[in-house]
Amino acid sequence: MFILPVSRFRRPAADGGKILNLRKYLCRANVGALPFREPRTSGQSALFAVKQFINFLFRHNAWMLLALLSALSLLVMKLEREEVPQKLLEGGLAFRAGLAEQFGQIAWRLGLSEENGRLMRLNATLLSQLLQRESELRQQQQLKALLADPAADADGYVVARVVERTFSDRENILIINAGKLAGVRQGMSVLTPRGLVGRVVAVSNQYARVMPVIHTDFKVGVTSSKSGSMGVMSWNGGNEERAFIEHIPQSSPLEVGEVMATSGVSTFAVEGIPVGTVVDIQPDRLFSRVEIRLAVEFSSLGHVLVAPLQRESEVLRLLMREEPDKEQ
Amino acid sequence: MSRNLFIYTLYAVAMAILQATLMPHLALLHAPVDLQAILLAFLAVMIGRNGAMGFGFLGGMVAGLLSGEMGLQMLAGTLAGFVAGWFHIPEGSHATPVQKARKFIEATAAACLVASVVMLLGNNPLGLSPAWRLLVIAPLSTLLTLLPAFVASRFFIGSAFSD
């Protein structure tokens, strides 16, 4: 039993195949008794040295394994700058980068709600800026349209901007930034190129208050551009796009679609200012009940024109029953 | 036994991949949780020092392949497994599950500390001072690693200790 077959070392141990159990196996194989005998021949000496080495390995197997693995690690550290390991490492880095990108996307999705909130705030800011720019552009276009209107060139017309508006379902008020210093006076008509807006009811030095068409106290004489039918326009509240014309006889040839404009019997308005378009005619007791769509869109009112009171002295004095001789 | 070795190998590879890819994103003050140290501590307690060293070597190889520091990671894993092997509980021991869990926690701390020190000494990509790395990052990483190790000992691997 001096030479232990190699196959017996490789044989799985009966008690689990653990490395430490090989030592027991060697002891059972009576190899362990050898070192205690004095080597007599050169062969016995060699076997003794091998056995001593094996015993040393098994006694310090953990340290040996540590040394082996550490040496391998150090060798890899030295060799990993070489070409082949470098390519291997590059492949590993690419794999890791791919995984890291996936993890990064997950983290990005987790933080998406915060990003959404930031974008929403940014959207709100940009939207407000855009609306402001659009509003300014619209005002400029309105101003250009006013200046291009032939009426604006006439003497006494004042261009003003609506600076304040109070809308309700019955009483609406506009404030324009032109007052006494600009030549605006109480009773002047206010209009846009589209049609009649209202009349000035109060004036300060810098501003004027305008009672718009969509006010329940507002009334103005109107006439049809086609059939010549005359009536009085008023607004009953509610829809800001619709108004009614009273005192239209049922015999009137007025038809749907005709444009109604201010008439010459108005005490304040210049004749011929469009007011609206007839959209419905219903017979009533004595007169027809005519509904019109107003010409002016009050929701987008920007700049307006204030027309002069050209007929003031003529009409008002007649209404006030004054003598013509005392006018002068 | 071979089935267990296969499972442990899968765990070691998975932990190495997680360690190299996910953990750097969850690092606190550049100190990540060391999942490999937790696995090595468990293996050291259950199967001994040699197994822990082998799996530390293997895990370090995989993690190093992904991180570009293969030799250093292998050395750190080997040394961590070797140190964790001091806390091995031999088969047939009469240690209670609580004692095994305590050994596991101690092995985790030792393995993590050793691995952190080796990695910090061998690799300093951020250019931090050595004192800062050794006195702050390594202990902090160890403390962070002990939290999941404690959770694991209570809820996941407690049954292995009670067998």
CSV table of C-alpha atoms in Angstrom, one decimal:
chain,number,residue,atom,x,y,z
A,1,MET,CA,0.0,0.0,0.0
A,2,PHE,CA,2.9,2.3,-0.6
A,3,ILE,CA,1.5,3.6,-3.9
A,4,LEU,CA,-2.0,4.8,-3.8
A,5,PRO,CA,-3.8,4.5,-7.1
A,6,VAL,CA,-4.8,7.8,-8.6
A,7,SER,CA,-8.2,6.5,-9.4
A,8,ARG,CA,-8.8,6.1,-5.7
A,9,PHE,CA,-8.2,9.7,-5.1
A,10,ARG,CA,-10.8,10.6,-7.7
A,11,ARG,CA,-13.3,8.2,-6.4
A,12,PRO,CA,-16.2,10.0,-4.8
A,13,ALA,CA,-16.0,9.6,-1.1
A,14,ALA,CA,-18.8,7.6,0.5
A,15,ASP,CA,-19.4,10.3,3.0
A,16,GLY,CA,-20.3,13.2,0.7
A,17,GLY,CA,-17.2,13.7,-1.5
A,18,LYS,CA,-15.9,16.6,0.5
A,19,ILE,CA,-12.2,17.5,0.2
A,20,LEU,CA,-11.6,17.1,3.9
A,21,ASN,CA,-12.9,13.6,3.8
A,22,LEU,CA,-10.0,12.6,1.5
A,23,ARG,CA,-7.8,12.9,4.5
A,24,LYS,CA,-9.8,10.3,6.3
A,25,TYR,CA,-9.7,8.2,3.2
A,26,LEU,CA,-5.9,8.4,3.1
A,27,CYS,CA,-5.8,7.4,6.8
A,28,ARG,CA,-8.0,4.4,6.1
A,29,ALA,CA,-5.7,3.5,3.3
A,30,ASN,CA,-2.9,3.3,5.8
A,31,VAL,CA,-0.9,6.0,4.1
A,32,GLY,CA,-1.0,8.1,7.2
A,33,ALA,CA,1.2,5.7,9.1
A,34,LEU,CA,4.1,6.1,6.8
A,35,PRO,CA,5.6,9.3,8.0
A,36,PHE,CA,6.1,7.8,11.4
A,37,ARG,CA,8.4,5.2,10.0
A,38,GLU,CA,12.0,5.9,9.1
A,39,PRO,CA,12.4,5.9,5.3
A,40,ARG,CA,14.8,3.1,4.3
A,41,THR,CA,15.1,3.4,0.5
A,42,SER,CA,15.1,6.3,-1.9
A,43,GLY,CA,11.6,5.3,-3.1
A,44,GLN,CA,10.3,5.4,0.4
A,45,SER,CA,11.9,8.8,0.9
A,46,ALA,CA,10.2,10.2,-2.2
A,47,LEU,CA,6.9,8.8,-1.1
A,48,PHE,CA,7.5,10.3,2.3
A,49,ALA,CA,8.1,13.7,0.9
A,50,VAL,CA,5.0,13.5,-1.3
A,51,LYS,CA,2.9,12.4,1.6
A,52,GLN,CA,4.2,15.3,3.7
A,53,PHE,CA,3.3,17.6,0.9
A,54,ILE,CA,-0.2,16.2,0.7
A,55,ASN,CA,-0.6,16.5,4.4
A,56,PHE,CA,0.5,20.0,4.2
A,57,LEU,CA,-1.9,20.8,1.5
A,58,PHE,CA,-4.8,19.3,3.4
A,59,ARG,CA,-3.8,21.0,6.6
A,60,HIS,CA,-3.6,24.3,4.9
A,61,ASN,CA,-6.0,23.8,2.0
A,62,ALA,CA,-7.9,27.0,2.6
A,63,TRP,CA,-4.7,29.0,2.6
A,64,MET,CA,-3.5,27.2,-0.5
A,65,LEU,CA,-6.8,27.9,-2.2
A,66,LEU,CA,-6.6,31.5,-1.2
A,67,ALA,CA,-3.1,31.7,-2.6
A,68,LEU,CA,-4.1,30.0,-5.8
A,69,LEU,CA,-7.1,32.2,-6.4
A,70,SER,CA,-5.3,35.3,-5.4
A,71,ALA,CA,-2.5,34.5,-7.8
A,72,LEU,CA,-5.1,33.9,-10.5
A,73,SER,CA,-6.7,37.2,-9.7
A,74,LEU,CA,-3.3,39.1,-9.8
A,75,LEU,CA,-2.5,37.3,-13.0
A,76,VAL,CA,-5.8,38.5,-14.5
A,77,MET,CA,-5.1,42.0,-13.2
A,78,LYS,CA,-1.8,41.9,-15.0
A,79,LEU,CA,-3.2,40.4,-18.2
A,80,GLU,CA,-6.4,42.3,-18.5
A,81,ARG,CA,-4.6,45.1,-20.3
A,82,GLU,CA,-3.8,42.6,-23.0
A,83,GLU,CA,-5.8,42.5,-26.2
A,84,VAL,CA,-7.9,39.4,-25.8
A,85,PRO,CA,-9.0,40.1,-22.2
A,86,GLN,CA,-9.5,43.7,-23.2
A,87,LYS,CA,-12.0,42.6,-25.8
A,88,LEU,CA,-13.7,40.4,-23.3
A,89,LEU,CA,-13.9,43.3,-20.9
A,90,GLU,CA,-15.2,45.5,-23.6
A,91,GLY,CA,-18.0,43.0,-24.4
A,92,GLY,CA,-18.8,42.9,-20.7
A,93,LEU,CA,-18.9,46.7,-20.5
A,94,ALA,CA,-21.2,46.8,-23.5
A,95,PHE,CA,-23.5,44.3,-21.8
A,96,ARG,CA,-23.4,46.3,-18.5
A,97,ALA,CA,-24.1,49.5,-20.4
A,98,GLY,CA,-27.1,48.0,-22.0
A,99,LEU,CA,-28.4,46.9,-18.6
A,100,ALA,CA,-27.6,50.3,-17.1
A,101,GLU,CA,-29.6,52.0,-19.8
A,102,GLN,CA,-32.6,49.8,-19.1
A,103,PHE,CA,-32.3,50.6,-15.4
A,104,GLY,CA,-31.9,54.2,-16.2
A,105,GLN,CA,-35.1,54.1,-18.3
A,106,ILE,CA,-36.9,52.5,-15.4
A,107,ALA,CA,-35.7,55.2,-13.0
A,108,TRP,CA,-36.7,57.8,-15.6
A,109,ARG,CA,-40.2,56.4,-15.8
A,110,LEU,CA,-40.4,56.4,-12.0
A,111,GLY,CA,-39.6,60.1,-12.1
A,112,LEU,CA,-42.0,60.8,-14.9
A,113,SER,CA,-44.7,62.3,-12.7
A,114,GLU,CA,-42.3,65.0,-11.5
A,115,GLU,CA,-41.2,65.6,-15.1
A,116,ASN,CA,-44.8,65.8,-16.2
A,117,GLY,CA,-45.5,68.4,-13.5
A,118,ARG,CA,-42.6,70.5,-14.7
A,119,LEU,CA,-43.7,70.3,-18.3
A,120,MET,CA,-47.2,71.2,-17.3
A,121,ARG,CA,-46.0,74.3,-15.6
A,122,LEU,CA,-43.8,75.1,-18.6
A,123,ASN,CA,-46.8,74.6,-20.9
A,124,ALA,CA,-48.9,76.9,-18.9
A,125,THR,CA,-46.2,79.6,-19.0
A,126,LEU,CA,-45.7,79.2,-22.8
A,127,LEU,CA,-49.5,79.1,-23.3
A,128,SER,CA,-50.0,82.4,-21.4
A,129,GLN,CA,-47.2,84.0,-23.5
A,130,LEU,CA,-48.7,82.7,-26.7
A,131,LEU,CA,-52.1,84.0,-25.7
A,132,GLN,CA,-50.6,87.3,-24.8
A,133,ARG,CA,-48.9,87.5,-28.2
A,134,GLU,CA,-52.0,86.5,-30.0
A,135,SER,CA,-54.0,89.1,-28.1
A,136,GLU,CA,-51.5,91.8,-29.0
A,137,LEU,CA,-51.5,90.7,-32.7
A,138,ARG,CA,-55.3,90.7,-32.8
A,139,GLN,CA,-55.3,94.2,-31.3
A,140,GLN,CA,-52.9,95.4,-33.9
A,141,GLN,CA,-55.0,93.9,-36.6
A,142,GLN,CA,-58.1,95.6,-35.2
A,143,LEU,CA,-56.2,98.8,-35.0
A,144,LYS,CA,-55.1,98.5,-38.6
A,145,ALA,CA,-58.7,97.7,-39.7
A,146,LEU,CA,-59.9,100.8,-37.9
A,147,LEU,CA,-57.3,103.0,-39.4
A,148,ALA,CA,-58.1,101.6,-42.8
A,149,ASP,CA,-61.8,102.4,-42.3
A,150,PRO,CA,-62.8,105.5,-44.3
A,151,ALA,CA,-64.7,106.7,-41.3
A,152,ALA,CA,-61.5,106.9,-39.3
A,153,ASP,CA,-60.3,109.5,-41.6
A,154,ALA,CA,-63.2,111.7,-41.0
A,155,ASP,CA,-62.9,114.6,-38.8
A,156,GLY,CA,-63.9,114.1,-35.2
A,157,TYR,CA,-63.5,110.3,-35.1
A,158,VAL,CA,-61.4,109.1,-32.2
A,159,VAL,CA,-59.7,105.8,-32.0
A,160,ALA,CA,-59.8,104.2,-28.5
A,161,ARG,CA,-59.1,100.9,-26.9
A,162,VAL,CA,-61.4,99.0,-24.6
A,163,VAL,CA,-59.6,98.8,-21.3
A,164,GLU,CA,-62.3,97.4,-19.1
A,165,ARG,CA,-65.4,95.5,-19.6
A,166,THR,CA,-68.1,94.3,-17.3
A,167,PHE,CA,-70.3,91.7,-18.8
A,168,SER,CA,-73.4,90.2,-17.3
A,169,ASP,CA,-76.6,88.8,-18.7
A,170,ARG,CA,-78.4,92.2,-18.4
A,171,GLU,CA,-76.2,95.2,-17.8
A,172,ASN,CA,-72.8,95.5,-19.6
A,173,ILE,CA,-70.4,98.4,-19.5
A,174,LEU,CA,-67.3,99.2,-21.4
A,175,ILE,CA,-64.5,101.6,-20.5
A,176,ILE,CA,-62.4,103.1,-23.3
A,177,ASN,CA,-59.2,104.9,-22.9
A,178,ALA,CA,-60.3,108.2,-24.6
A,179,GLY,CA,-62.0,111.0,-22.7
A,180,LYS,CA,-62.7,114.7,-22.8
A,181,LEU,CA,-59.1,115.5,-23.7
A,182,ALA,CA,-59.4,113.3,-26.8
A,183,GLY,CA,-62.7,115.1,-27.8
A,184,VAL,CA,-65.1,112.4,-26.6
A,185,ARG,CA,-68.4,113.6,-25.3
A,186,GLN,CA,-71.4,112.1,-23.7
A,187,GLY,CA,-73.9,110.7,-26.2
A,188,MET,CA,-71.3,109.9,-28.9
A,189,SER,CA,-71.7,106.6,-30.7
A,190,VAL,CA,-69.1,104.0,-30.5
A,191,LEU,CA,-68.5,101.6,-33.4
A,192,THR,CA,-66.1,99.3,-35.1
A,193,PRO,CA,-65.8,98.5,-38.9
A,194,ARG,CA,-68.2,95.7,-38.2
A,195,GLY,CA,-71.0,97.7,-36.7
A,196,LEU,CA,-72.4,99.6,-33.8
A,197,VAL,CA,-70.9,99.0,-30.3
A,198,GLY,CA,-72.8,101.5,-28.1
A,199,ARG,CA,-72.9,105.0,-26.9
A,200,VAL,CA,-70.9,107.1,-24.5
A,201,VAL,CA,-72.8,107.6,-21.3
A,202,ALA,CA,-70.1,109.2,-19.0
A,203,VAL,CA,-66.8,110.9,-19.7
A,204,SER,CA,-63.7,111.8,-17.7
A,205,ASN,CA,-60.6,113.4,-18.9
A,206,GLN,CA,-58.9,110.2,-19.9
A,207,TYR,CA,-61.7,107.6,-20.1
A,208,ALA,CA,-65.2,107.2,-21.1
A,209,ARG,CA,-67.9,104.8,-20.1
A,210,VAL,CA,-69.8,103.2,-22.9
A,211,MET,CA,-73.2,101.6,-22.7
A,212,PRO,CA,-73.0,98.8,-25.3
A,213,VAL,CA,-75.8,97.5,-27.5
A,214,ILE,CA,-76.1,94.6,-25.2
A,215,HIS,CA,-77.5,96.6,-22.3
A,216,THR,CA,-81.1,96.4,-21.4
A,217,ASP,CA,-81.5,100.2,-21.3
A,218,PHE,CA,-80.0,100.7,-24.7
A,219,LYS,CA,-82.3,101.5,-27.7
A,220,VAL,CA,-81.5,102.8,-31.1
A,221,GLY,CA,-83.5,103.4,-34.2
A,222,VAL,CA,-82.6,101.1,-37.1
A,223,THR,CA,-83.7,100.7,-40.6
A,224,SER,CA,-83.3,97.9,-43.1
A,225,SER,CA,-80.8,98.5,-45.9
A,226,LYS,CA,-83.0,96.6,-48.4
A,227,SER,CA,-86.7,97.0,-47.6
A,228,GLY,CA,-86.3,100.3,-45.7
A,229,SER,CA,-88.3,98.9,-42.8
A,230,MET,CA,-87.8,101.0,-39.6
A,231,GLY,CA,-87.9,100.0,-36.0
A,232,VAL,CA,-86.2,100.3,-32.6
A,233,MET,CA,-83.5,97.8,-31.6
A,234,SER,CA,-83.2,96.7,-28.0
A,235,TRP,CA,-81.6,93.9,-26.1
A,236,ASN,CA,-83.5,91.8,-23.5
A,237,GLY,CA,-80.6,90.2,-21.8
A,238,GLY,CA,-79.2,86.7,-22.2
A,239,ASN,CA,-77.5,85.8,-25.4
A,240,GLU,CA,-74.9,88.6,-26.3
A,241,GLU,CA,-75.2,87.8,-30.0
A,242,ARG,CA,-78.9,88.3,-30.3
A,243,ALA,CA,-81.1,91.4,-30.1
A,244,PHE,CA,-84.7,92.3,-31.1
A,245,ILE,CA,-86.3,95.0,-33.2
A,246,GLU,CA,-89.6,96.4,-32.1
A,247,HIS,CA,-92.2,98.4,-33.9
A,248,ILE,CA,-91.8,96.6,-37.2
A,249,PRO,CA,-95.3,96.5,-38.8
A,250,GLN,CA,-96.6,93.1,-39.8
A,251,SER,CA,-97.1,94.5,-43.3
A,252,SER,CA,-93.4,95.3,-43.6
A,253,PRO,CA,-91.6,93.5,-46.4
A,254,LEU,CA,-88.7,92.8,-44.1
A,255,GLU,CA,-87.1,89.4,-44.8
A,256,VAL,CA,-84.6,87.2,-43.0
A,257,GLY,CA,-81.0,88.0,-43.9
A,258,GLU,CA,-81.5,91.7,-44.3
A,259,VAL,CA,-78.9,93.9,-42.7
A,260,MET,CA,-80.2,96.4,-40.1
A,261,ALA,CA,-78.3,99.7,-39.7
A,262,THR,CA,-78.8,102.8,-37.6
A,263,SER,CA,-81.4,105.2,-39.0
A,264,GLY,CA,-81.5,108.9,-39.3
A,265,VAL,CA,-84.0,109.2,-36.5
A,266,SER,CA,-81.4,108.2,-33.9
A,267,THR,CA,-80.5,110.9,-31.4
A,268,PHE,CA,-76.9,109.9,-31.2
A,269,ALA,CA,-75.8,107.4,-33.8
A,270,VAL,CA,-74.4,108.3,-37.2
A,271,GLU,CA,-76.8,107.0,-39.9
A,272,GLY,CA,-75.9,103.8,-41.6
A,273,ILE,CA,-73.8,102.0,-39.0
A,274,PRO,CA,-74.6,98.3,-39.3
A,275,VAL,CA,-76.3,96.8,-36.2
A,276,GLY,CA,-77.1,93.2,-37.2
A,277,THR,CA,-78.7,90.7,-39.6
A,278,VAL,CA,-82.2,89.5,-39.4
A,279,VAL,CA,-82.3,85.9,-38.4
A,280,ASP,CA,-86.0,85.4,-37.4
A,281,ILE,CA,-89.4,87.1,-37.9
A,282,GLN,CA,-92.4,86.2,-35.8
A,283,PRO,CA,-95.8,87.9,-36.0
A,284,ASP,CA,-97.0,89.4,-32.8
A,285,ARG,CA,-100.2,91.4,-31.9
A,286,LEU,CA,-99.6,94.6,-34.0
A,287,PHE,CA,-96.0,94.3,-35.0
A,288,SER,CA,-93.6,91.6,-36.0
A,289,ARG,CA,-91.1,90.3,-33.5
A,290,VAL,CA,-87.8,90.5,-35.3
A,291,GLU,CA,-84.7,88.8,-34.0
A,292,ILE,CA,-81.3,89.9,-35.3
A,293,ARG,CA,-77.7,88.6,-34.9
A,294,LEU,CA,-75.6,91.5,-33.8
A,295,ALA,CA,-72.8,92.6,-36.1
A,296,VAL,CA,-70.2,93.1,-33.3
A,297,GLU,CA,-68.6,90.3,-31.4
A,298,PHE,CA,-68.3,91.7,-27.9
A,299,SER,CA,-66.2,88.9,-26.7
A,300,SER,CA,-63.3,90.0,-28.9
A,301,LEU,CA,-63.7,93.7,-28.7
A,302,GLY,CA,-60.4,95.5,-28.8
A,303,HIS,CA,-60.2,98.9,-30.5
A,304,VAL,CA,-63.2,101.1,-31.3
A,305,LEU,CA,-64.0,104.3,-33.0
A,306,VAL,CA,-65.9,107.1,-31.3
A,307,ALA,CA,-68.0,109.0,-33.8
A,308,PRO,CA,-68.8,112.7,-33.4
A,309,LEU,CA,-72.3,114.0,-32.6
A,310,GLN,CA,-72.9,115.5,-36.0
A,311,ARG,CA,-76.7,115.7,-35.6
A,312,GLU,CA,-76.7,117.0,-32.0
A,313,SER,CA,-77.9,120.5,-32.5
A,314,GLU,CA,-80.5,119.6,-35.0
A,315,VAL,CA,-82.2,116.7,-33.4
A,316,LEU,CA,-81.9,117.3,-29.7
A,317,ARG,CA,-83.2,120.7,-29.8
A,318,LEU,CA,-86.2,119.6,-31.7
A,319,LEU,CA,-86.8,116.9,-29.1
A,320,MET,CA,-86.4,119.5,-26.4
A,321,ARG,CA,-88.9,121.8,-28.1
A,322,GLU,CA,-86.5,124.7,-28.3
A,323,GLU,CA,-87.0,127.5,-30.7
A,324,PRO,CA,-84.7,127.4,-33.8
A,325,ASP,CA,-84.0,131.0,-33.4
A,326,LYS,CA,-82.4,130.4,-30.0
A,327,GLU,CA,-80.0,127.8,-31.3
A,328,GLN,CA,-77.4,130.2,-32.6
B,1,MET,CA,-24.9,18.5,-3.4
B,2,SER,CA,-24.3,19.2,-7.1
B,3,ARG,CA,-27.8,20.6,-7.3
B,4,ASN,CA,-27.0,23.0,-4.5
B,5,LEU,CA,-23.7,23.9,-6.2
B,6,PHE,CA,-25.6,24.7,-9.4
B,7,ILE,CA,-28.1,26.8,-7.5
B,8,TYR,CA,-25.4,28.6,-5.6
B,9,THR,CA,-23.6,29.3,-8.9
B,10,LEU,CA,-26.8,30.8,-10.4
B,11,TYR,CA,-27.2,33.0,-7.3
B,12,ALA,CA,-23.5,34.1,-7.5
B,13,VAL,CA,-23.8,35.1,-11.1
B,14,ALA,CA,-27.2,36.9,-10.5
B,15,MET,CA,-25.8,38.7,-7.5
B,16,ALA,CA,-22.7,39.7,-9.5
B,17,ILE,CA,-24.8,41.1,-12.4
B,18,LEU,CA,-27.0,43.0,-10.0
B,19,GLN,CA,-24.0,44.3,-8.1
B,20,ALA,CA,-22.3,45.6,-11.3
B,21,THR,CA,-25.4,47.1,-12.9
B,22,LEU,CA,-28.1,48.0,-10.4
B,23,MET,CA,-26.3,48.7,-7.2
B,24,PRO,CA,-24.2,51.7,-8.4
B,25,HIS,CA,-27.5,53.5,-9.1
B,26,LEU,CA,-28.6,52.9,-5.5
B,27,ALA,CA,-25.3,54.0,-3.9
B,28,LEU,CA,-25.4,56.4,-1.0
B,29,LEU,CA,-22.4,58.8,-0.9
B,30,HIS,CA,-20.7,56.4,-3.4
B,31,ALA,CA,-21.2,53.5,-1.0
B,32,PRO,CA,-23.3,50.7,-2.6
B,33,VAL,CA,-24.9,47.8,-0.9
B,34,ASP,CA,-22.7,44.7,-1.4
B,35,LEU,CA,-25.1,41.9,-2.4
B,36,GLN,CA,-22.2,39.6,-3.2
B,37,ALA,CA,-20.9,39.9,0.4
B,38,ILE,CA,-24.3,38.8,1.7
B,39,LEU,CA,-24.2,35.7,-0.6
B,40,LEU,CA,-20.6,34.9,0.4
B,41,ALA,CA,-21.5,35.2,4.1
B,42,PHE,CA,-24.3,32.7,3.6
B,43,LEU,CA,-22.1,30.3,1.7
B,44,ALA,CA,-19.3,30.7,4.2
B,45,VAL,CA,-21.6,29.9,7.1
B,46,MET,CA,-23.3,27.0,5.3
B,47,ILE,CA,-20.6,25.3,3.2
B,48,GLY,CA,-17.3,26.7,4.5
B,49,ARG,CA,-14.4,28.8,3.6
B,50,ASN,CA,-13.3,27.0,0.4
B,51,GLY,CA,-16.7,27.2,-1.1
B,52,ALA,CA,-17.1,30.9,-0.1
B,53,MET,CA,-13.7,31.6,-1.7
B,54,GLY,CA,-14.6,29.8,-4.9
B,55,PHE,CA,-17.9,31.5,-5.3
B,56,GLY,CA,-16.3,34.9,-4.4
B,57,PHE,CA,-13.8,34.3,-7.1
B,58,LEU,CA,-16.6,33.4,-9.6
B,59,GLY,CA,-18.8,36.3,-8.6
B,60,GLY,CA,-15.9,38.7,-8.8
B,61,MET,CA,-15.1,37.3,-12.3
B,62,VAL,CA,-18.6,38.0,-13.5
B,63,ALA,CA,-18.9,41.4,-11.8
B,64,GLY,CA,-15.4,42.3,-13.0
B,65,LEU,CA,-16.3,41.3,-16.6
B,66,LEU,CA,-19.2,43.8,-16.4
B,67,SER,CA,-17.3,46.6,-14.6
B,68,GLY,CA,-14.0,46.3,-16.3
B,69,GLU,CA,-12.0,45.5,-13.1
B,70,MET,CA,-12.0,41.8,-13.4
B,71,GLY,CA,-8.8,41.0,-11.5
B,72,LEU,CA,-9.5,43.3,-8.7
B,73,GLN,CA,-13.1,42.1,-8.3
B,74,MET,CA,-11.9,38.5,-8.3
B,75,LEU,CA,-9.3,39.2,-5.6
B,76,ALA,CA,-11.9,41.1,-3.5
B,77,GLY,CA,-14.3,38.3,-3.8
B,78,THR,CA,-11.7,35.7,-2.9
B,79,LEU,CA,-10.5,37.6,0.1
B,80,ALA,CA,-14.1,38.3,1.2
B,81,GLY,CA,-14.9,34.6,1.0
B,82,PHE,CA,-11.8,33.7,2.9
B,83,VAL,CA,-12.5,36.2,5.7
B,84,ALA,CA,-16.2,35.1,5.8
B,85,GLY,CA,-15.0,31.6,6.2
B,86,TRP,CA,-13.9,32.3,9.8
B,87,PHE,CA,-17.6,32.3,10.7
B,88,HIS,CA,-18.3,28.8,9.2
B,89,ILE,CA,-20.5,26.6,11.3
B,90,PRO,CA,-19.5,23.0,10.8
B,91,GLU,CA,-22.0,20.3,10.0
B,92,GLY,CA,-23.4,18.6,13.0
B,93,SER,CA,-22.9,21.7,15.1
B,94,HIS,CA,-25.5,22.3,17.8
B,95,ALA,CA,-25.7,26.0,17.0
B,96,THR,CA,-29.2,27.4,17.2
B,97,PRO,CA,-30.7,29.2,14.2
B,98,VAL,CA,-30.3,32.5,16.1
B,99,GLN,CA,-26.6,31.7,16.6
B,100,LYS,CA,-26.3,30.9,12.9
B,101,ALA,CA,-28.1,34.1,11.9
B,102,ARG,CA,-25.7,36.0,14.2
B,103,LYS,CA,-22.7,34.3,12.5
B,104,PHE,CA,-24.2,35.2,9.1
B,105,ILE,CA,-24.5,38.9,10.1
B,106,GLU,CA,-20.9,38.9,11.4
B,107,ALA,CA,-19.7,37.1,8.2
B,108,THR,CA,-21.5,39.7,6.1
B,109,ALA,CA,-19.9,42.6,7.9
B,110,ALA,CA,-16.5,41.1,7.6
B,111,ALA,CA,-16.8,40.1,3.9
B,112,CYS,CA,-18.3,43.4,3.0
B,113,LEU,CA,-15.6,45.4,4.8
B,114,VAL,CA,-12.8,43.4,3.3
B,115,ALA,CA,-14.2,43.6,-0.2
B,116,SER,CA,-14.8,47.3,0.1
B,117,VAL,CA,-11.3,48.0,1.4
B,118,VAL,CA,-9.8,45.9,-1.4
B,119,MET,CA,-11.9,47.6,-4.0
B,120,LEU,CA,-11.3,51.1,-2.6
B,121,LEU,CA,-7.5,50.5,-2.5
B,122,GLY,CA,-7.4,49.1,-6.0
B,123,ASN,CA,-9.9,51.4,-7.8
B,124,ASN,CA,-10.6,55.0,-7.2
B,125,PRO,CA,-12.4,56.4,-10.2
B,126,LEU,CA,-13.8,59.4,-8.3
B,127,GLY,CA,-10.4,60.6,-7.2
B,128,LEU,CA,-11.4,60.7,-3.5
B,129,SER,CA,-8.8,60.7,-0.8
B,130,PRO,CA,-7.8,57.3,0.5
B,131,ALA,CA,-8.7,58.3,4.1
B,132,TRP,CA,-12.1,59.3,3.0
B,133,ARG,CA,-12.6,56.1,1.1
B,134,LEU,CA,-11.4,53.9,3.9
B,135,LEU,CA,-12.9,55.7,6.9
B,136,VAL,CA,-16.3,56.7,5.4
B,137,ILE,CA,-17.2,54.8,2.3
B,138,ALA,CA,-16.1,51.3,3.4
B,139,PRO,CA,-17.9,51.5,6.8
B,140,LEU,CA,-20.9,53.1,5.2
B,141,SER,CA,-21.1,50.4,2.6
B,142,THR,CA,-20.8,47.8,5.3
B,143,LEU,CA,-23.6,49.4,7.3
B,144,LEU,CA,-25.8,49.6,4.3
B,145,THR,CA,-25.1,46.0,3.4
B,146,LEU,CA,-26.1,44.9,6.9
B,147,LEU,CA,-29.6,46.1,6.5
B,148,PRO,CA,-30.6,43.7,3.7
B,149,ALA,CA,-28.5,41.0,5.4
B,150,PHE,CA,-30.6,41.4,8.5
B,151,VAL,CA,-33.8,41.3,6.5
B,152,ALA,CA,-32.6,38.2,4.6
B,153,SER,CA,-31.6,36.4,7.8
B,154,ARG,CA,-35.1,37.1,9.2
B,155,PHE,CA,-37.3,36.4,6.3
B,156,PHE,CA,-35.5,34.6,3.4
B,157,ILE,CA,-32.7,32.4,4.6
B,158,GLY,CA,-33.9,31.7,8.1
B,159,SER,CA,-35.2,28.4,7.0
B,160,ALA,CA,-31.8,27.3,5.8
B,161,PHE,CA,-30.4,28.1,9.2
B,162,SER,CA,-33.1,26.1,11.0
B,163,ASP,CA,-32.4,22.9,9.0
